[in-house]
CSV table of C-alpha atoms in Angstrom, one decimal:
chain,number,residue,atom,x,y,z
G,1288,HIS,CA,-13.3,-55.2,67.0
G,1289,GLU,CA,-15.8,-55.7,64.3
G,1290,GLN,CA,-14.2,-59.1,63.5
G,1291,LEU,CA,-14.8,-60.1,67.1
G,1292,GLN,CA,-18.4,-59.0,66.9
G,1293,SER,CA,-18.8,-61.1,63.7
G,1294,ALA,CA,-17.3,-64.1,65.5
G,1295,LYS,CA,-19.6,-63.5,68.5
G,1296,ALA,CA,-22.6,-63.4,66.2
G,1297,ILE,CA,-21.6,-66.7,64.6
G,1298,LYS,CA,-21.0,-68.3,67.9
G,1299,CYS,CA,-24.3,-67.1,69.3
G,1300,TYR,CA,-26.2,-68.2,66.3
G,1301,ALA,CA,-24.6,-71.6,66.4
G,1302,LYS,CA,-25.4,-72.0,70.0
G,1303,ASP,CA,-29.0,-70.9,69.7
G,1304,MET,CA,-29.6,-73.1,66.7
G,1305,LYS,CA,-27.6,-76.0,68.1
G,1306,ILE,CA,-25.4,-76.2,65.0
G,1307,THR,CA,-21.6,-76.0,64.3
G,1308,GLN,CA,-20.0,-72.6,63.8
G,1309,GLU,CA,-19.2,-73.6,60.2
G,1310,GLU,CA,-22.9,-74.3,59.6
G,1311,ALA,CA,-23.8,-71.0,61.2
G,1312,LYS,CA,-21.3,-69.1,59.1
G,1313,ALA,CA,-22.7,-70.7,55.9
G,1314,ILE,CA,-26.3,-69.8,56.9
G,1315,ILE,CA,-25.4,-66.2,57.7
G,1316,ARG,CA,-23.5,-65.9,54.4
G,1317,SER,CA,-26.6,-67.3,52.6
G,1318,GLN,CA,-28.8,-64.7,54.4
G,1319,VAL,CA,-26.4,-61.9,53.3
G,1320,GLU,CA,-26.6,-63.2,49.7
G,1321,ASN,CA,-30.4,-63.2,49.9
G,1322,ALA,CA,-30.4,-59.7,51.3
G,1323,TRP,CA,-28.3,-58.6,48.3
G,1324,LYS,CA,-30.8,-60.2,46.0
G,1325,ASP,CA,-33.7,-58.3,47.7
G,1326,ILE,CA,-31.7,-55.1,47.3
G,1327,ASN,CA,-31.0,-55.7,43.7
G,1328,GLN,CA,-34.7,-56.6,43.1
G,1329,GLU,CA,-35.7,-53.2,44.5
G,1330,LEU,CA,-33.2,-51.5,42.3
G,1331,LEU,CA,-34.7,-53.2,39.2
G,1332,LEU,CA,-38.2,-52.3,40.3
G,1333,LEU,CA,-37.0,-48.7,40.9
G,1334,ASP,CA,-35.7,-48.5,37.4
G,1335,ARG,CA,-39.1,-49.6,36.1
G,1336,GLN,CA,-40.8,-47.3,38.6
G,1337,TYR,CA,-42.6,-50.2,40.3
G,1338,SER,CA,-40.9,-49.9,43.6
G,1339,SER,CA,-43.0,-49.4,46.8
G,1340,LEU,CA,-40.3,-47.4,48.4
G,1341,PRO,CA,-39.0,-43.9,47.5
G,1342,LYS,CA,-35.8,-43.7,45.5
G,1343,SER,CA,-34.0,-41.8,48.3
G,1344,VAL,CA,-34.8,-44.6,50.8
G,1345,ILE,CA,-33.6,-47.4,48.4
G,1346,MET,CA,-30.4,-45.5,47.5
G,1347,CYS,CA,-29.6,-45.0,51.2
G,1348,ILE,CA,-30.0,-48.7,51.9
G,1349,VAL,CA,-28.0,-49.6,48.8
G,1350,ASN,CA,-25.2,-47.2,49.7
G,1351,HIS,CA,-25.1,-48.4,53.3
G,1352,ALA,CA,-25.0,-52.1,52.2
G,1353,LYS,CA,-22.1,-51.3,49.7
G,1354,ALA,CA,-20.1,-49.6,52.5
G,1355,VAL,CA,-20.7,-52.5,54.9
G,1356,ASP,CA,-19.7,-55.0,52.2
G,1357,ILE,CA,-16.5,-53.1,51.5
G,1358,PHE,CA,-15.5,-52.5,55.1
G,1359,LEU,CA,-16.3,-56.0,56.3
G,1360,HIS,CA,-14.7,-57.8,53.3
G,1361,ASN,CA,-14.0,-61.5,53.9
G,1362,ASP,CA,-14.8,-61.4,57.6
G,1363,ARG,CA,-12.1,-58.8,58.3
G,1364,ASN,CA,-12.9,-55.2,58.9
G,1365,ALA,CA,-11.2,-52.4,57.0
G,1366,HIS,CA,-11.1,-50.1,60.1
G,1367,THR,CA,-8.8,-52.5,62.0
G,1368,TYR,CA,-7.0,-53.6,58.9
G,1369,PRO,CA,-6.9,-50.6,56.6
G,1370,HIS,CA,-4.6,-52.3,54.0
G,1371,ILE,CA,-7.7,-54.3,53.0
G,1372,ILE,CA,-9.4,-51.3,51.5
G,1373,LYS,CA,-6.5,-49.3,50.3
G,1374,GLY,CA,-6.7,-50.6,46.8
G,1375,THR,CA,-10.4,-50.0,46.6
G,1376,ILE,CA,-10.1,-46.4,47.7
G,1377,SER,CA,-7.2,-45.8,45.4
G,1378,SER,CA,-9.1,-47.2,42.4
G,1379,LEU,CA,-12.2,-45.0,43.2
G,1380,PHE,CA,-10.5,-41.7,44.1
G,1381,VAL,CA,-6.8,-41.6,43.2
G,1382,ASP,CA,-5.9,-43.7,40.2
G,1383,PRO,CA,-7.2,-42.4,36.8
G,1384,MET,CA,-9.4,-44.7,34.9
G,1385,SER,CA,-8.8,-45.2,31.2
G,1386,ILE,CA,-11.8,-45.3,28.9
């Protein structure tokens, strides 16, 4: 269902901007990359105690963004296709990590 929502968003954006769906997809991906840069910038400022936002707010945003990134990996959602995330979950919670 989320994949359909993503496809609808791309189609709507393409139609509104009068561009192709491929161009819309590229623009949306660029916006996502820029959003990650903004998030990382806030994290760097937080480490230096220059952030204008409380740490709890920033960490909530970061954790939500991470979850969305994992669950909507490569335009396919992990809720509909759970095999996509199986390895990630195993590496985080099941498989031991050697140091």
